[in-house]
Amino acid sequence: MWVLPWGGVGSDAAIEVADVVIQTDQPSRIATAMQIARSTKRIVMQNIVLALGIKIVVLLLGVLGYVTMWAAVFADVGVALIAILNAVRILKKRFD
């Protein structure tokens, strides 16, 4: 661990290596950060399950000959767009 004698440089170094930086004098903001983290984790898991599920279904249908390459490409792009739209929901959510 580095100990730097200059306050400004030490603060910058601490901010660079920190996972979370609270820039106000309100420790209660940690609870809000935890709420945001939980909501974000939930949405990320939804996106992963959705993407893998649809890709597996399209892969199986492709192996069986029911889906063409173009349909697989559209399914892939569609999954990406749905995941992005799902992730944008976090911006509209209110946290206390």
Coordinates of C-alpha atoms in Angstrom, one line a residue:
M1 CA 0.0 0.0 0.0
W2 CA 1.3 3.4 -0.9
V3 CA 1.1 6.3 1.5
L4 CA 1.5 9.6 -0.2
P5 CA 2.4 12.8 1.7
W6 CA 0.3 15.1 -0.5
G7 CA -3.4 15.2 0.2
G8 CA -4.6 15.9 -3.3
V9 CA -2.5 13.2 -4.9
G10 CA -3.6 10.7 -2.2
S11 CA -7.2 11.5 -2.7
D12 CA -6.9 11.0 -6.5
A13 CA -5.1 7.7 -6.0
A14 CA -7.8 6.5 -3.5
I15 CA -10.6 7.5 -6.0
E16 CA -8.8 5.6 -8.8
V17 CA -8.6 2.3 -6.9
A18 CA -12.0 2.5 -5.1
D19 CA -15.0 0.6 -6.2
V20 CA -17.4 3.2 -4.9
V21 CA -16.7 6.8 -4.1
I22 CA -19.2 8.8 -1.9
Q23 CA -18.8 12.5 -2.8
T24 CA -21.2 13.8 -0.2
D25 CA -21.1 13.9 3.6
Q26 CA -24.1 11.6 3.8
P27 CA -23.2 8.0 4.7
S28 CA -26.9 7.1 4.2
R29 CA -26.1 7.1 0.4
I30 CA -24.5 3.7 0.9
A31 CA -28.0 2.2 1.3
T32 CA -29.1 3.8 -1.9
A33 CA -26.0 2.5 -3.7
M34 CA -26.8 -1.0 -2.4
Q35 CA -30.4 -0.7 -3.8
I36 CA -29.1 0.3 -7.2
A37 CA -26.6 -2.5 -7.2
R38 CA -29.3 -5.1 -6.3
S39 CA -31.6 -3.8 -9.1
T40 CA -28.8 -3.8 -11.6
K41 CA -27.8 -7.3 -10.7
R42 CA -31.4 -8.5 -11.1
I43 CA -31.6 -6.9 -14.6
V44 CA -28.3 -8.3 -15.6
M45 CA -29.4 -11.8 -14.7
Q46 CA -32.6 -11.3 -16.6
N47 CA -30.7 -10.3 -19.7
I48 CA -28.3 -13.2 -19.4
V49 CA -31.1 -15.8 -19.0
L50 CA -33.1 -14.2 -21.8
A51 CA -30.2 -14.0 -24.3
L52 CA -28.9 -17.6 -23.6
G53 CA -32.5 -19.0 -23.7
I54 CA -33.3 -17.5 -27.0
K55 CA -30.0 -18.3 -28.5
I56 CA -30.2 -22.0 -27.4
V57 CA -33.8 -22.2 -28.9
V58 CA -32.7 -20.7 -32.2
L59 CA -29.6 -22.9 -32.3
L60 CA -31.7 -26.0 -31.8
L61 CA -34.2 -24.9 -34.4
G62 CA -31.3 -24.2 -36.8
V63 CA -29.8 -27.7 -36.3
L64 CA -33.2 -29.2 -37.0
G65 CA -33.5 -27.1 -40.2
Y66 CA -36.4 -24.8 -39.1
V67 CA -34.4 -21.6 -38.9
T68 CA -32.2 -20.1 -41.6
M69 CA -29.1 -18.1 -41.0
W70 CA -30.9 -14.8 -41.6
A71 CA -33.5 -15.7 -38.9
A72 CA -30.6 -16.5 -36.5
V73 CA -29.0 -13.1 -37.2
F74 CA -32.3 -11.3 -36.7
A75 CA -32.9 -13.3 -33.4
D76 CA -29.4 -12.3 -32.2
V77 CA -29.9 -8.6 -33.0
G78 CA -33.4 -8.7 -31.5
V79 CA -32.0 -10.3 -28.3
A80 CA -29.4 -7.5 -28.1
L81 CA -32.0 -4.8 -28.5
I82 CA -34.3 -6.3 -26.0
A83 CA -31.4 -6.6 -23.5
I84 CA -30.5 -2.9 -24.0
L85 CA -34.1 -1.8 -23.5
N86 CA -34.4 -4.0 -20.4
A87 CA -31.2 -2.4 -19.0
V88 CA -32.5 1.1 -19.7
R89 CA -35.3 0.5 -17.1
I90 CA -32.8 1.1 -14.3
L91 CA -32.5 4.8 -15.4
K92 CA -36.3 5.3 -14.8
K93 CA -36.4 3.7 -11.4
R94 CA -36.5 5.8 -8.3
F95 CA -34.3 5.0 -5.3
D96 CA -34.7 6.5 -1.9

